[in-house]
Tab-separated table of C-alpha atoms in Angstrom:
chain	number	residue	atom	x	y	z
T	1	MET	CA	117.686	83.596	27.738
T	2	SER	CA	120.961	85.468	28.257
T	3	TYR	CA	122.373	83.503	31.169
T	4	THR	CA	124.255	80.201	30.962
T	5	LEU	CA	124.147	77.673	33.801
T	6	THR	CA	126.362	74.694	34.464
T	7	GLY	CA	123.776	73.183	36.777
T	8	LYS	CA	126.631	72.115	39.098
T	9	HIS	CA	128.169	72.814	42.476
T	10	LEU	CA	131.337	74.893	42.655
T	11	ILE	CA	133.833	73.115	44.881
T	12	ALA	CA	137.198	74.829	45.186
T	13	GLY	CA	137.390	75.962	41.572
T	14	ASN	CA	135.779	72.828	40.058
T	15	TRP	CA	132.211	72.618	38.749
T	16	VAL	CA	130.957	69.319	40.144
T	17	ALA	CA	127.879	67.348	39.098
T	18	GLY	CA	125.876	65.003	41.312
T	19	ASP	CA	123.953	61.793	41.016
T	20	ASN	CA	120.729	63.233	42.389
T	21	THR	CA	119.109	66.417	41.121
T	22	PHE	CA	116.256	68.806	41.854
T	23	GLN	CA	114.409	71.356	39.726
T	24	SER	CA	113.979	74.997	40.554
T	25	GLU	CA	110.435	76.273	41.023
T	26	PRO	CA	110.429	79.719	39.354
T	27	ALA	CA	107.594	82.181	39.656
T	28	HIS	CA	107.740	82.347	35.870
T	29	GLY	CA	110.099	81.236	33.111
T	30	PRO	CA	111.927	77.933	32.698
T	31	ALA	CA	112.712	75.524	35.522
T	32	ASN	CA	116.365	74.462	35.713
T	33	THR	CA	117.995	71.314	37.024
T	34	PHE	CA	120.639	71.369	39.794
T	35	PRO	CA	122.532	68.701	41.703
T	36	VAL	CA	121.661	67.878	45.291
T	37	GLY	CA	124.315	68.615	47.889
T	38	THR	CA	125.796	65.833	50.036
T	39	PRO	CA	127.878	65.527	53.197
T	40	ALA	CA	130.758	64.241	51.023
T	41	LEU	CA	130.747	67.539	49.097
T	42	VAL	CA	130.689	69.432	52.389
T	43	ASP	CA	133.817	67.520	53.468
T	44	GLN	CA	135.625	68.345	50.183
T	45	ALA	CA	134.722	72.020	50.429
T	46	ALA	CA	135.672	72.352	54.094
T	47	LYS	CA	139.031	70.658	53.545
T	48	ALA	CA	139.762	72.919	50.575
T	49	ALA	CA	138.789	75.949	52.672
T	50	GLU	CA	141.152	74.905	55.427
T	51	ASP	CA	143.963	74.495	52.894
T	52	ALA	CA	143.193	77.937	51.454
T	53	PHE	CA	143.198	79.553	54.908
T	54	TRP	CA	146.951	79.139	55.379
T	55	THR	CA	147.606	81.510	52.504
T	56	PHE	CA	144.421	83.576	52.257
T	57	GLY	CA	144.122	84.141	56.000
T	58	TYR	CA	147.634	85.577	56.082
T	59	SER	CA	147.472	87.585	52.860
T	60	THR	CA	147.845	91.342	53.018
T	61	ARG	CA	144.898	93.635	53.459
T	62	GLU	CA	145.649	95.110	50.037
T	63	GLU	CA	145.458	91.662	48.413
T	64	ARG	CA	142.152	90.849	50.062
T	65	ALA	CA	140.690	94.251	49.221
T	66	LYS	CA	141.650	93.720	45.573
T	67	PHE	CA	139.942	90.306	45.589
T	68	VAL	CA	136.759	91.548	47.250
T	69	ASN	CA	136.545	94.463	44.804
T	70	ALA	CA	137.085	92.029	41.918
T	71	ILE	CA	134.070	90.009	43.076
T	72	ALA	CA	131.988	93.210	42.997
T	73	ASP	CA	133.253	93.952	39.459
T	74	GLU	CA	132.388	90.463	38.234
T	75	ILE	CA	128.896	90.577	39.744
T	76	ASP	CA	128.244	93.928	38.065
T	77	ALA	CA	129.502	92.484	34.768
T	78	ARG	CA	126.780	89.844	35.046
T	79	GLY	CA	124.076	92.284	36.093
T	80	ASP	CA	121.651	91.575	33.269
T	81	GLU	CA	121.983	87.807	33.724
T	82	ILE	CA	121.388	88.072	37.456
T	83	THR	CA	118.306	90.272	36.970
T	84	GLU	CA	116.837	87.958	34.354
T	85	ILE	CA	117.159	84.725	36.296
T	86	GLY	CA	116.529	86.411	39.638
T	87	THR	CA	113.147	87.776	38.564
T	88	GLN	CA	112.193	84.389	37.116
T	89	GLU	CA	113.091	82.422	40.236
T	90	THR	CA	111.784	84.814	42.894
T	91	GLY	CA	108.992	86.788	41.254
T	92	LEU	CA	110.659	89.985	42.512
T	93	PRO	CA	110.494	92.935	40.106
T	94	GLU	CA	113.519	93.958	38.077
T	95	ALA	CA	113.967	97.197	40.034
T	96	ARG	CA	114.191	95.276	43.311
T	97	LEU	CA	116.791	92.867	41.926
T	98	GLN	CA	118.820	95.722	40.480
T	99	GLY	CA	118.682	97.589	43.759
T	100	GLU	CA	119.695	94.534	45.706
T	101	ARG	CA	122.587	93.902	43.367
T	102	GLY	CA	123.729	97.491	43.992
T	103	ARG	CA	123.547	96.849	47.691
T	104	THR	CA	125.477	93.596	47.325
T	105	VAL	CA	128.382	95.090	45.395
T	106	GLY	CA	128.239	98.110	47.708
T	107	GLN	CA	128.767	95.840	50.705
T	108	LEU	CA	131.714	94.191	49.065
T	109	ARG	CA	133.342	97.527	48.222
T	110	LEU	CA	132.625	98.865	51.696
T	111	PHE	CA	134.464	95.953	53.311
T	112	ALA	CA	137.351	96.359	50.887
T	113	SER	CA	137.812	99.985	51.971
T	114	HIS	CA	137.169	99.033	55.599
T	115	ILE	CA	140.098	96.619	55.791
T	116	LEU	CA	142.409	98.985	53.905
T	117	ASP	CA	141.794	101.539	56.660
T	118	GLY	CA	143.068	99.035	59.234
T	119	ALA	CA	141.085	100.345	62.197
T	120	TYR	CA	139.162	97.044	62.396
T	121	LEU	CA	142.350	95.352	63.617
T	122	ASP	CA	141.919	97.135	66.959
T	123	ARG	CA	145.678	97.198	67.447
T	124	ARG	CA	146.913	97.818	71.006
T	125	TYR	CA	150.445	98.115	72.321
T	126	ASP	CA	151.751	97.971	75.871
T	127	GLU	CA	155.431	98.879	75.749
T	128	ALA	CA	157.825	96.715	77.745
T	129	LEU	CA	158.787	98.084	81.164
T	130	PRO	CA	161.893	96.050	82.071
T	131	ASP	CA	162.696	98.167	85.124
T	132	ARG	CA	159.216	98.141	86.668
T	133	ALA	CA	159.054	96.963	90.278
T	134	PRO	CA	158.263	94.588	91.735
T	135	LEU	CA	157.922	92.801	88.342
T	136	PRO	CA	158.865	93.925	84.821
T	137	ARG	CA	156.207	94.167	82.134
T	138	PRO	CA	156.741	92.319	78.851
T	139	ASP	CA	156.205	93.811	75.398
T	140	LEU	CA	152.501	93.178	74.616
T	141	ARG	CA	150.772	93.697	71.292
T	142	LEU	CA	147.156	92.823	70.391
T	143	MET	CA	145.508	92.484	67.021
T	144	GLN	CA	142.390	90.853	65.558
T	145	ARG	CA	143.057	87.782	63.437
T	146	PRO	CA	140.798	85.611	61.166
T	147	ILE	CA	139.244	82.579	62.757
T	148	GLY	CA	139.292	80.141	59.817
T	149	PRO	CA	136.743	78.683	57.378
T	150	VAL	CA	133.183	80.013	57.713
T	151	ALA	CA	129.902	78.390	56.634
T	152	VAL	CA	127.207	80.656	55.165
T	153	PHE	CA	123.582	79.728	54.545
T	154	GLY	CA	121.860	81.595	51.714
T	155	ALA	CA	118.653	83.416	52.678
T	156	SER	CA	115.328	82.885	50.939
T	157	ASN	CA	114.206	86.523	50.990
T	158	PHE	CA	117.397	88.189	49.759
T	159	PRO	CA	118.757	86.244	46.758
T	160	LEU	CA	121.765	88.557	46.534
T	161	ALA	CA	122.395	90.709	49.613
T	162	PHE	CA	122.102	87.852	52.167
T	163	SER	CA	123.065	84.938	49.991
T	164	VAL	CA	126.044	83.663	48.020
T	165	ALA	CA	128.079	86.900	47.994
T	166	GLY	CA	126.029	88.757	50.588
T	167	GLY	CA	127.072	90.410	53.796
T	168	ASP	CA	128.148	87.239	55.616
T	169	THR	CA	130.396	86.165	52.732
T	170	ALA	CA	131.742	89.675	52.159
T	171	SER	CA	132.687	90.212	55.781
T	172	ALA	CA	134.216	86.754	56.154
T	173	LEU	CA	136.360	87.092	53.025
T	174	ALA	CA	137.464	90.577	54.067
T	175	ALA	CA	138.498	89.175	57.423
T	176	GLY	CA	140.612	86.495	55.732
T	177	CYS	CA	138.238	83.562	56.189
T	178	PRO	CA	137.446	81.156	53.332
T	179	VAL	CA	133.718	80.536	52.853
T	180	VAL	CA	131.570	77.499	52.139
T	181	VAL	CA	128.054	78.531	51.075
T	182	LYS	CA	124.985	76.338	51.172
T	183	GLY	CA	122.820	77.894	48.498
T	184	HIS	CA	119.084	78.320	48.999
T	185	SER	CA	116.903	76.147	46.811
T	186	ALA	CA	114.494	79.057	46.206
T	187	HIS	CA	116.962	80.709	43.815
T	188	PRO	CA	119.703	78.246	42.790
T	189	GLY	CA	120.259	79.743	39.364
T	190	THR	CA	120.817	83.223	40.768
T	191	GLY	CA	123.221	81.673	43.261
T	192	GLU	CA	125.159	79.951	40.485
T	193	ILE	CA	125.580	83.105	38.428
T	194	VAL	CA	126.977	84.864	41.509
T	195	ALA	CA	129.269	81.888	42.153
T	196	GLN	CA	130.503	82.175	38.565
T	197	ALA	CA	131.410	85.793	39.353
T	198	ILE	CA	133.366	84.779	42.468
T	199	ASP	CA	135.110	82.005	40.541
T	200	ALA	CA	136.161	84.547	37.898
T	201	ALA	CA	137.499	86.887	40.603
T	202	ILE	CA	139.491	84.024	42.152
T	203	LYS	CA	141.146	83.274	38.831
T	204	ARG	CA	141.707	86.981	38.057
T	205	CYS	CA	143.432	87.583	41.397
T	206	GLY	CA	145.295	84.291	41.667
T	207	VAL	CA	143.643	83.381	44.958
T	208	HIS	CA	143.627	79.802	46.276
T	209	PRO	CA	140.442	78.238	44.790
T	210	GLY	CA	139.487	76.697	48.137
T	211	VAL	CA	138.628	80.189	49.380
T	212	PHE	CA	135.045	79.721	48.106
T	213	SER	CA	132.651	76.842	47.441
T	214	LEU	CA	128.923	76.739	46.651
T	215	ILE	CA	126.914	73.609	47.487
T	216	GLN	CA	123.475	73.622	45.916
T	217	GLY	CA	120.317	72.187	47.409
T	218	GLY	CA	120.533	69.254	49.727
T	219	LYS	CA	118.359	68.029	52.532
T	220	ARG	CA	118.719	68.760	56.226
T	221	GLU	CA	121.722	66.436	56.517
T	222	VAL	CA	123.777	68.781	54.329
T	223	GLY	CA	123.237	71.742	56.622
T	224	GLN	CA	123.884	69.591	59.655
T	225	SER	CA	127.130	68.208	58.256
T	226	LEU	CA	128.254	71.716	57.368
T	227	VAL	CA	127.819	73.206	60.834
T	228	GLN	CA	129.256	70.072	62.444
T	229	HIS	CA	132.336	69.805	60.243
T	230	PRO	CA	135.394	70.119	62.500
T	231	LEU	CA	137.185	72.520	60.098
T	232	ILE	CA	134.313	75.048	60.088
T	233	LYS	CA	134.921	77.718	62.720
T	234	ALA	CA	131.739	79.896	62.535
T	235	VAL	CA	128.363	79.978	60.786
T	236	GLY	CA	126.362	82.842	59.273
T	237	PHE	CA	122.636	82.198	58.847
T	238	THR	CA	119.506	84.139	57.939
T	239	GLY	CA	116.240	82.219	58.094
T	240	SER	CA	113.469	80.747	60.211
T	241	LEU	CA	113.521	80.532	63.963
T	242	GLY	CA	112.956	76.753	63.947
T	243	GLY	CA	115.667	75.959	61.403
T	244	GLY	CA	118.134	78.426	62.885
T	245	ARG	CA	117.637	77.196	66.422
T	246	ALA	CA	118.217	73.586	65.340
T	247	LEU	CA	121.537	74.553	63.691
T	248	PHE	CA	122.490	76.728	66.675
T	249	ASP	CA	122.010	73.755	68.982
T	250	LEU	CA	124.186	71.591	66.735
T	251	CYS	CA	126.958	74.197	66.819
T	252	ALA	CA	126.814	74.296	70.600
T	253	ALA	CA	126.825	70.468	70.881
T	254	ARG	CA	129.996	69.993	68.800
T	255	PRO	CA	133.113	68.657	70.541
T	256	GLU	CA	134.513	72.113	69.681
T	257	PRO	CA	131.516	74.483	69.981
T	258	ILE	CA	131.549	77.304	67.424
T	259	PRO	CA	129.648	80.608	67.177
T	260	PHE	CA	126.422	80.523	65.198
T	261	PHE	CA	125.470	83.993	63.993
T	262	GLY	CA	121.797	83.498	63.179
T	263	GLU	CA	119.301	86.211	62.265
T	264	LEU	CA	116.005	84.449	62.959
T	265	GLY	CA	112.972	86.696	63.163
T	266	SER	CA	111.314	89.812	64.559
T	267	VAL	CA	107.912	91.545	64.646
T	268	ASN	CA	109.557	94.995	64.796
T	269	PRO	CA	106.936	96.802	66.869
T	270	MET	CA	106.097	100.486	66.464
T	271	PHE	CA	104.963	102.641	69.410
T	272	LEU	CA	102.781	105.595	68.416
T	273	LEU	CA	102.888	108.250	71.131
T	274	PRO	CA	99.841	110.463	71.779
T	275	ALA	CA	100.844	113.827	70.280
T	276	ALA	CA	102.229	112.196	67.109
T	277	THR	CA	99.117	110.087	66.688
T	278	LYS	CA	96.846	113.091	67.115
T	279	ALA	CA	98.826	115.284	64.726
T	280	ARG	CA	99.458	112.781	61.948
T	281	GLY	CA	97.654	109.534	62.654
T	282	LYS	CA	96.287	109.295	59.107
T	283	ALA	CA	99.704	109.803	57.549
T	284	LEU	CA	101.238	107.244	59.902
T	285	GLY	CA	98.531	104.698	58.954
T	286	ALA	CA	99.263	105.145	55.259
T	287	GLY	CA	103.010	105.033	55.826
T	288	TRP	CA	102.719	101.870	57.881
T	289	ALA	CA	100.678	100.201	55.147
T	290	GLY	CA	103.402	100.975	52.614
T	291	SER	CA	106.133	99.570	54.827
T	292	LEU	CA	104.071	96.543	55.790
T	293	THR	CA	103.422	95.478	52.208
T	294	MET	CA	106.805	96.390	50.712
T	295	GLY	CA	108.115	93.322	48.887
T	296	ALA	CA	105.038	91.332	49.957
T	297	GLY	CA	106.117	91.866	53.554
T	298	GLN	CA	109.118	89.554	53.049
T	299	PHE	CA	111.599	91.661	54.987
T	300	CYS	CA	113.036	90.688	58.360
T	301	THR	CA	112.427	94.291	59.473
T	302	ASN	CA	108.766	94.296	58.431
T	303	PRO	CA	106.875	96.302	61.146
T	304	GLY	CA	104.136	93.834	61.998
T	305	ILE	CA	102.910	95.383	65.263
T	306	ALA	CA	101.609	98.903	65.949
T	307	VAL	CA	100.985	99.900	69.584
T	308	VAL	CA	98.698	102.924	69.988
T	309	ILE	CA	96.607	104.442	72.773
T	310	ASP	CA	92.923	103.669	72.240
T	311	GLY	CA	90.602	106.483	71.221
T	312	PRO	CA	89.544	108.604	68.222
T	313	ASP	CA	93.153	109.203	67.138
T	314	ALA	CA	93.790	105.477	67.104
T	315	ASP	CA	90.567	105.047	65.098
T	316	ALA	CA	91.896	107.477	62.466
T	317	PHE	CA	95.227	105.658	62.316
T	318	VAL	CA	93.546	102.260	61.840
T	319	ALA	CA	91.087	103.567	59.269
T	320	SER	CA	93.897	105.096	57.244
T	321	ALA	CA	95.936	101.877	57.374
T	322	LYS	CA	92.919	99.830	56.325
T	323	GLU	CA	92.178	102.136	53.417
T	324	ALA	CA	95.756	101.998	52.176
T	325	LEU	CA	96.006	98.225	52.572
T	326	SER	CA	92.713	97.708	50.752
T	327	GLY	CA	94.267	99.127	47.641
T	328	VAL	CA	97.243	96.765	47.611
T	329	ALA	CA	96.990	94.056	44.963
T	330	ALA	CA	98.166	90.476	45.396
T	331	GLN	CA	101.952	90.078	45.304
T	332	THR	CA	103.994	87.027	44.388
T	333	MET	CA	105.845	85.504	47.327
T	334	LEU	CA	109.310	84.016	46.996
T	335	THR	CA	108.205	80.381	47.269
T	336	ASP	CA	105.018	78.336	47.439
T	337	GLY	CA	106.040	77.224	50.932
T	338	MET	CA	106.398	80.792	52.193
T	339	ALA	CA	102.963	81.679	50.785
T	340	GLU	CA	101.430	78.704	52.573
T	341	THR	CA	103.171	79.606	55.833
T	342	TYR	CA	101.876	83.175	55.538
T	343	ARG	CA	98.295	81.983	55.089
T	344	ALA	CA	98.688	79.681	58.089
T	345	GLY	CA	100.011	82.585	60.158
T	346	ALA	CA	97.086	84.786	59.237
T	347	LYS	CA	94.692	81.997	60.174
T	348	ARG	CA	96.463	81.572	63.531
T	349	ILE	CA	96.181	85.278	64.385
T	350	ALA	CA	92.547	85.421	63.244
T	351	GLY	CA	91.705	82.455	65.460
T	352	THR	CA	93.297	83.834	68.595
T	353	SER	CA	90.880	84.860	71.340
T	354	GLY	CA	90.355	88.618	71.644
T	355	VAL	CA	91.578	89.431	68.107
T	356	LYS	CA	89.300	91.449	65.811
T	357	ASP	CA	89.394	91.382	62.016
T	358	VAL	CA	89.912	94.829	60.471
T	359	LEU	CA	90.789	93.731	56.934
T	360	THR	CA	90.615	90.153	55.685
T	361	THR	CA	91.484	89.052	52.183
T	362	THR	CA	91.764	85.898	50.157
T	363	CYS	CA	95.001	84.714	48.642
T	364	ASP	CA	96.054	81.390	47.133
T	365	LEU	CA	98.917	79.644	45.350
T	366	ARG	CA	102.040	81.826	45.556
T	367	ASN	CA	100.173	85.080	46.111
T	368	ALA	CA	99.915	87.232	49.243
T	369	THR	CA	97.389	89.937	50.076
T	370	PRO	CA	97.321	92.091	53.229
T	371	TYR	CA	95.602	91.284	56.505
T	372	LEU	CA	94.948	93.707	59.347
T	373	PHE	CA	93.863	92.766	62.869
T	374	GLU	CA	93.566	94.513	66.200
T	375	THR	CA	93.515	93.544	69.858
T	376	THR	CA	93.807	95.127	73.294
T	377	GLY	CA	96.927	95.550	75.330
T	378	GLU	CA	95.463	93.289	77.998
T	379	ASN	CA	94.844	90.545	75.442
T	380	TRP	CA	98.351	90.910	73.985
T	381	LEU	CA	99.889	90.451	77.413
T	382	SER	CA	97.936	87.252	77.996
T	383	ASN	CA	98.583	85.696	74.540
T	384	HIS	CA	102.259	85.044	73.858
T	385	GLU	CA	101.564	83.745	70.351
T	386	LEU	CA	100.500	87.217	69.215
T	387	GLY	CA	104.150	88.206	69.397
T	388	GLU	CA	105.275	85.489	67.017
T	389	GLU	CA	106.328	86.592	63.541
T	390	VAL	CA	104.059	86.147	60.530
T	391	PHE	CA	106.290	86.520	57.488
T	392	GLY	CA	104.263	88.561	55.028
T	393	PRO	CA	102.044	91.687	54.749
T	394	LEU	CA	100.099	91.204	57.984
T	395	GLY	CA	99.642	93.913	60.599
T	396	LEU	CA	98.336	93.769	64.163
T	397	VAL	CA	97.240	96.914	66.023
T	398	VAL	CA	97.484	96.705	69.811
T	399	ARG	CA	95.218	99.274	71.479
T	400	VAL	CA	96.468	100.189	74.951
T	401	LYS	CA	94.864	102.257	77.731
T	402	ASP	CA	97.790	104.628	78.310
T	403	VAL	CA	101.556	105.040	78.109
T	404	ALA	CA	101.975	102.899	81.241
T	405	GLU	CA	100.373	99.926	79.431
T	406	MET	CA	102.509	100.765	76.420
T	407	ARG	CA	105.597	100.310	78.621
T	408	ALA	CA	104.199	97.007	79.851
T	409	ILE	CA	103.839	95.884	76.219
T	410	ALA	CA	107.447	96.907	75.558
T	411	LYS	CA	108.684	94.974	78.573
T	412	SER	CA	106.800	91.887	77.408
T	413	LEU	CA	108.585	91.786	74.074
T	414	GLU	CA	111.069	89.142	73.059
T	415	GLY	CA	114.257	90.282	71.369
T	416	GLN	CA	113.731	92.361	68.225
T	417	LEU	CA	115.778	93.577	65.295
T	418	THR	CA	114.074	96.957	65.503
T	419	CYS	CA	111.696	99.000	67.640
T	420	THR	CA	110.224	102.293	66.414
T	421	LEU	CA	108.970	105.389	68.240
T	422	HIS	CA	106.615	107.782	66.472
T	423	LEU	CA	106.725	111.016	68.455
T	424	ASP	CA	106.309	114.787	68.345
T	425	ALA	CA	107.985	117.298	70.634
T	426	ALA	CA	105.250	116.992	73.252
T	427	ASP	CA	105.928	113.232	73.452
T	428	ALA	CA	109.545	113.608	74.565
T	429	ALA	CA	108.946	112.636	78.214
T	430	ASP	CA	107.022	109.522	77.242
T	431	ALA	CA	109.694	108.638	74.675
T	432	ARG	CA	112.398	108.947	77.355
T	433	SER	CA	110.466	106.522	79.551
T	434	LEU	CA	110.237	104.000	76.727
T	435	LEU	CA	113.728	104.278	75.228
T	436	PRO	CA	115.614	102.310	77.930
T	437	ILE	CA	113.149	99.435	77.517
T	438	LEU	CA	113.343	99.450	73.712
T	439	GLU	CA	117.141	99.598	73.589
T	440	HIS	CA	117.156	96.594	75.949
T	441	LYS	CA	114.892	94.725	73.508
T	442	ALA	CA	116.246	95.639	70.077
T	443	GLY	CA	119.440	96.141	68.107
T	444	ARG	CA	118.141	99.266	66.355
T	445	VAL	CA	115.745	101.874	67.733
T	446	LEU	CA	114.410	104.473	65.314
T	447	ALA	CA	112.147	107.499	65.502
T	448	ASN	CA	109.554	108.791	63.013
T	449	GLY	CA	110.372	106.331	60.274
T	450	PHE	CA	109.765	102.751	59.219
T	451	PRO	CA	112.339	100.017	59.742
T	452	THR	CA	112.191	98.406	56.299
T	453	GLY	CA	115.415	99.340	54.545
T	454	VAL	CA	118.678	98.687	56.366
T	455	GLU	CA	121.471	101.111	55.652
T	456	VAL	CA	124.825	99.447	54.969
T	457	SER	CA	127.224	101.628	56.955
T	458	ASP	CA	129.613	101.801	59.876
T	459	ALA	CA	126.968	102.550	62.513
T	460	MET	CA	124.304	100.040	61.460
T	461	VAL	CA	123.261	97.178	63.746
T	462	HIS	CA	121.176	94.372	62.241
T	463	GLY	CA	120.756	91.966	65.109
T	464	GLY	CA	119.338	91.937	68.601
T	465	PRO	CA	118.539	89.795	71.620
T	466	TYR	CA	117.219	86.296	70.973
T	467	PRO	CA	115.154	85.308	69.018
T	468	ALA	CA	115.949	88.245	66.699
T	469	SER	CA	119.463	86.770	66.532
T	470	THR	CA	121.474	84.161	68.364
T	471	ASN	CA	124.305	86.508	69.283
T	472	PHE	CA	123.204	89.864	70.691
T	473	GLY	CA	126.704	91.326	70.439
T	474	ALA	CA	126.908	90.990	66.646
T	475	THR	CA	125.467	92.539	63.520
T	476	SER	CA	125.006	90.988	60.066
T	477	VAL	CA	124.969	94.384	58.331
T	478	GLY	CA	127.529	97.167	58.434
T	479	THR	CA	131.297	97.161	58.876
T	480	MET	CA	131.081	95.815	62.437
T	481	ALA	CA	129.896	92.534	60.891
T	482	ILE	CA	133.547	91.666	60.219
T	483	ARG	CA	134.146	91.276	63.967
T	484	ARG	CA	132.137	88.026	63.914
T	485	PHE	CA	134.929	86.314	62.025
T	486	LEU	CA	137.926	87.681	63.940
T	487	ARG	CA	139.422	86.964	67.349
T	488	PRO	CA	142.014	88.860	69.371
T	489	VAL	CA	145.537	87.513	69.608
T	490	CYS	CA	148.151	88.899	72.038
T	491	TYR	CA	151.821	88.725	71.026
T	492	GLN	CA	154.208	88.754	74.004
T	493	ASN	CA	157.890	89.559	73.458
T	494	ILE	CA	157.724	88.355	69.843
T	495	PRO	CA	160.698	89.793	67.918
T	496	VAL	CA	159.659	92.555	65.539
T	497	ASP	CA	161.073	90.771	62.514
T	498	VAL	CA	158.866	87.769	63.308
T	499	LEU	CA	155.625	89.623	64.028
T	500	PRO	CA	152.868	89.984	61.350
T	501	ALA	CA	153.438	93.138	59.339
T	502	ASP	CA	150.233	94.750	60.597
T	503	ILE	CA	151.385	94.718	64.237
T	504	ALA	CA	155.153	95.082	63.893
């Protein structure tokens, strides 16, 4: 074992034990003991974050970029440790953990370069017009400023990229906001190693230690106390619809309501247009199977629904998908609970009126195997539960009569992270009729591809109308994610030698 754990929380630079503990439940390898979080620890961390904000929030962009890059360096320096404990805790293969670590440090470095550019500040200047009639205009300057301490909830399905130092933490720190992370109990050891990296970067850069805290484990009261703490000014969350909605409601019910940026769930439907299905239905079926089962289907962009016009071309698509799925072996899911929820979801779909089994399998313990079902467009429209996410490698084919019914299916959708069009040149008119509906329903619309795999870049949107996310104007991936933790401030007639350097 190459990694070394303290088995403690990190609260403002101090590794803190607790009276109560829990054990990790790894897919393989040793179980480790960690302390259980408490509301008292939340209070300590939030107060330290507030204290850190008065220096960190007003540090230079160069200082923050140096710190964020230092975190990336320290995570890379612990790469082998992270891979070792990450594979043990999650059951994910080494290549997946290594790739996710690359994405994590890439996000950090992207935000460092993003703030150095300065465009994110959205600076605006209205020059004073003292002689304007009938009233003079004052000197007005606008700039984005950090909002204060941010709470981040680690995600179960991304132990690195959406957890302790993931996109929420990276964008908040780049904005100038200290972060309090509630680690996910599915991978507490991985979370601690990453926290060790952040702690090392804090010491290396001389940053106020209150800029980051990690609280391990804890029951529901810990999450509740975190989002309700009066010093927390925003929350980043990736997780279940039920848990996220409960926290969202708590944020809204506070004496001072705060934004809750929750990414909650999506079935990510694909619409296969006629010419594309005829020309390459078999290839699309095989491609869908690969996307559907990637990482045991444990991606928030997993394309769980395929809408296709009924007929021989649809038959070829379904047969190809079934054949490809039949060859997929059992995969280890991230937790026992997620495996059980997946099996319950498959049972729910199978038991819904009007749903036909195409491929049924048997899985137990922490394993997942693919399921494939089909139904009609008419049945979909009359059964709302068919549009509810099943987190795992399960696909549902919706056979529709024509493109008009396909549009009806699109209009019936709840908010999605992604919607996909598979089209050839002859499908352009039908695609144009669908696109306005799909862009109204999803944060990302793609053509002739599969939505698993989210590029970290300036133009990416990872969010969408509820219930895909709780704030349709935000993204949790890409450089625009920083805007969640900023607010505009207008400076009127402030002397230049008093103004912040970035707006003077």
